[in-house]
């Protein structure tokens, strides 16, 4: 299995999510964010960058995260990203509709893209559905897995902008599970940890196995 490290802010939602036994079993290292700059990342294959992190610390440590990816490793970034630190980042802020599901003919606006990708062996569209905080417009070489109706990317994989793999999503399951609401986020995390710990990340990898 891949060795997974998680940046840890110490706030309540992170504490609950990353100490939950069924997720903690996959985590090799919780790295308290103020200590991140001095932490050796070489033992790890995957780095999870949660939502709700301190923006100043995030920007200060952006190069270290990118350097980790450039060793051929995987970075997973959760949540809205109004700060410029992701490779080829093109973020669009949008108003969040928290109550779409009570509207007549309710439609979350989310759509599956590239359904053949291994991600969907672990996670369904319903598992990705609560609300969205914005979208990315990723580079053409990226593989979008979940999009909005107008084509904005809610979750995508980028294997070409750096020497590593970036799994980037506007979704924030770590916050909602850790805050005890949005049942879909638990299903998302159940599948996510299975996928990133031992699954194939992309179809391209499958084709070369």
C-alpha positions as semicolon CSV with decimal commas, in nm:
position;residue;x (nm);y (nm);z (nm)
1;X;0,000;0,000;0,000
2;X;0,106;0,356;-0,057
3;X;0,237;0,550;0,240
4;X;0,014;0,851;0,307
5;X;0,095;1,173;0,493
6;X;-0,166;1,435;0,583
7;X;-0,113;1,800;0,666
8;X;-0,295;1,855;0,996
9;X;-0,414;2,191;1,124
10;X;-0,537;2,067;1,460
11;X;-0,883;2,221;1,436
12;X;-1,190;2,021;1,532
13;X;-1,300;1,893;1,192
14;X;-0,948;1,778;1,101
15;X;-0,913;1,610;1,439
16;X;-1,229;1,408;1,396
17;X;-1,171;1,316;1,031
18;X;-0,808;1,211;1,051
19;X;-0,838;1,036;1,388
20;X;-1,143;0,836;1,278
21;X;-1,009;0,478;1,301
22;X;-1,130;0,366;0,960
23;X;-0,931;0,651;0,799
24;X;-0,643;0,666;1,046
25;X;-0,547;0,309;0,952
26;X;-0,441;0,442;0,610
27;X;-0,247;0,743;0,740
28;X;0,123;0,693;0,809
29;X;0,189;1,046;0,930
30;X;-0,016;1,343;1,049
31;X;0,203;1,650;1,003
32;X;0,109;1,945;1,221
33;X;0,114;2,236;0,978
34;X;0,347;2,466;1,178
35;X;0,602;2,179;1,170
36;X;0,556;2,098;0,802
37;X;0,851;2,300;0,670
38;X;1,092;2,094;0,881
39;X;0,934;1,756;0,811
40;X;1,106;1,498;0,591
41;X;0,854;1,385;0,329
42;X;1,076;1,129;0,158
43;X;0,913;0,822;0,322
44;X;0,570;0,904;0,178
45;X;0,403;0,840;-0,157
46;X;0,093;1,057;-0,114
47;X;0,041;1,393;0,055
48;X;-0,311;1,507;0,142
49;X;-0,358;1,885;0,163
50;X;-0,693;1,931;0,340
51;X;-0,938;2,217;0,315
52;X;-0,958;2,489;0,579
53;X;-0,580;2,534;0,614
54;X;-0,409;2,855;0,719
55;X;-0,353;3,042;0,393
56;X;-0,026;3,203;0,501
57;X;0,127;2,868;0,594
58;X;-0,006;2,715;0,275
59;X;0,161;2,975;0,055
60;X;0,484;2,959;0,257
61;X;0,499;2,583;0,204
62;X;0,373;2,568;-0,155
63;X;0,719;2,505;-0,300
64;X;0,779;2,215;-0,060
65;X;0,451;2,058;-0,170
66;X;0,537;2,105;-0,538
67;X;0,885;1,962;-0,478
68;X;0,722;1,655;-0,324
69;X;0,513;1,607;-0,640
70;X;0,821;1,655;-0,857
71;X;0,968;1,341;-0,703
72;X;0,700;1,149;-0,894
73;X;0,462;1,142;-0,601
74;X;0,093;1,226;-0,556
75;X;-0,062;1,536;-0,400
76;X;-0,433;1,553;-0,317
77;X;-0,581;1,899;-0,257
78;X;-0,927;1,938;-0,103
79;X;-1,155;2,240;-0,102
80;X;-1,176;2,590;-0,252
81;X;-0,840;2,728;-0,363
82;X;-0,850;3,107;-0,409
83;X;-0,474;3,119;-0,347
84;X;-0,236;3,065;-0,638
85;X;-0,026;2,765;-0,544
86;X;-0,147;2,471;-0,754
87;X;0,023;2,394;-1,088
88;X;-0,148;2,573;-1,378
89;X;-0,418;2,685;-1,137
90;X;-0,724;2,853;-1,287
91;X;-0,982;2,893;-1,011
92;X;-1,325;3,053;-1,048
93;X;-1,511;3,151;-0,732
94;X;-1,885;3,086;-0,744
95;X;-2,175;3,144;-0,511
96;X;-2,256;2,829;-0,315
97;X;-2,614;2,704;-0,328
98;X;-2,648;2,518;0,001
99;X;-3,014;2,438;-0,057
100;X;-3,026;2,313;-0,418
101;X;-3,168;1,979;-0,302
102;X;-3,499;2,130;-0,183
103;X;-3,566;2,304;-0,515
104;X;-3,822;2,173;-0,761
105;X;-3,661;1,920;-0,997
106;X;-3,348;1,938;-0,783
107;X;-3,022;1,895;-0,971
108;X;-2,682;1,934;-0,808
109;X;-2,535;2,039;-1,141
110;X;-2,261;1,776;-1,116
111;X;-2,180;1,538;-1,399
112;X;-1,946;1,239;-1,443
113;X;-1,664;1,275;-1,694
114;X;-1,426;0,998;-1,804
115;X;-1,633;0,729;-1,634
116;X;-1,378;0,460;-1,725
117;X;-1,129;0,597;-1,473
118;X;-1,053;0,378;-1,166
119;X;-1,179;0,654;-0,932
120;X;-1,534;0,545;-1,012
121;X;-1,464;0,191;-0,894
122;X;-1,449;0,340;-0,544
123;X;-1,659;0,659;-0,550
124;X;-1,991;0,737;-0,720
125;X;-2,127;1,072;-0,833
126;X;-2,372;1,057;-0,543
127;X;-2,075;1,026;-0,305
128;X;-1,940;1,354;-0,450
129;X;-2,268;1,539;-0,414
130;X;-2,332;1,792;-0,140
131;X;-2,251;2,142;-0,268
132;X;-1,975;2,319;-0,458
133;X;-1,774;2,629;-0,369
134;X;-1,637;2,706;-0,715
135;X;-1,472;2,540;-1,011
136;X;-1,135;2,497;-1,176
137;X;-1,062;2,541;-1,544
138;X;-0,771;2,297;-1,564
139;X;-0,519;2,266;-1,848
140;X;-0,626;2,066;-2,153
141;X;-0,403;1,772;-2,060
142;X;-0,578;1,721;-1,724
143;X;-0,846;1,454;-1,678
144;X;-1,168;1,586;-1,526
145;X;-1,370;1,327;-1,337
146;X;-1,650;1,542;-1,195
147;X;-1,768;1,861;-1,364
148;X;-2,047;2,114;-1,354
149;X;-2,303;2,135;-1,634
150;X;-2,107;2,417;-1,799
151;X;-1,782;2,218;-1,795
152;X;-1,611;2,363;-1,489
153;X;-1,401;2,101;-1,312
154;X;-1,493;1,997;-0,959
155;X;-1,242;1,711;-0,945
156;X;-0,955;1,645;-1,184
157;X;-0,623;1,465;-1,216
158;X;-0,317;1,641;-1,360
159;X;-0,021;1,420;-1,448
160;X;0,163;1,654;-1,684
161;X;0,200;1,996;-1,523
162;X;0,470;1,854;-1,294
163;X;0,664;1,529;-1,263
164;X;0,404;1,399;-1,020
165;X;0,030;1,345;-0,998
166;X;-0,213;1,605;-0,863
167;X;-0,567;1,510;-0,761
168;X;-0,746;1,840;-0,717
169;X;-1,104;1,895;-0,605
170;X;-1,317;2,184;-0,487
171;X;-1,497;1,939;-0,258
172;X;-1,428;1,952;0,116
173;X;-1,525;1,612;0,261
174;X;-1,270;1,639;0,540
175;X;-1,446;1,948;0,678
176;X;-1,801;1,815;0,655
177;X;-1,732;1,466;0,788
178;X;-1,531;1,621;1,069
179;X;-1,819;1,857;1,145
180;X;-2,072;1,572;1,167
181;X;-2,288;1,662;0,869
182;X;-2,328;1,574;0,500
183;X;-2,351;1,189;0,492
184;X;-2,215;1,175;0,137
185;X;-1,879;1,297;0,262
186;X;-1,832;0,982;0,468
187;X;-1,893;0,767;0,163
188;X;-1,653;0,986;-0,035
189;X;-1,376;0,945;0,223
190;X;-1,443;0,570;0,254
191;X;-1,377;0,533;-0,117
192;X;-1,100;0,790;-0,139
193;X;-0,876;0,626;0,118
194;X;-0,923;0,285;-0,042
195;X;-0,845;0,428;-0,386
196;X;-0,536;0,630;-0,299
197;X;-0,387;0,366;-0,070
198;X;-0,401;0,069;-0,303
199;X;-0,597;0,147;-0,619
200;X;-0,484;0,251;-0,964
201;X;-0,485;0,629;-0,985
202;X;-0,566;0,657;-1,356
203;X;-0,663;0,454;-1,659
204;X;-0,319;0,527;-1,804
205;X;-0,158;0,337;-1,518
206;X;-0,399;0,047;-1,565
207;X;-0,312;0,020;-1,933
208;X;0,057;-0,020;-1,852
209;X;0,019;-0,277;-1,575
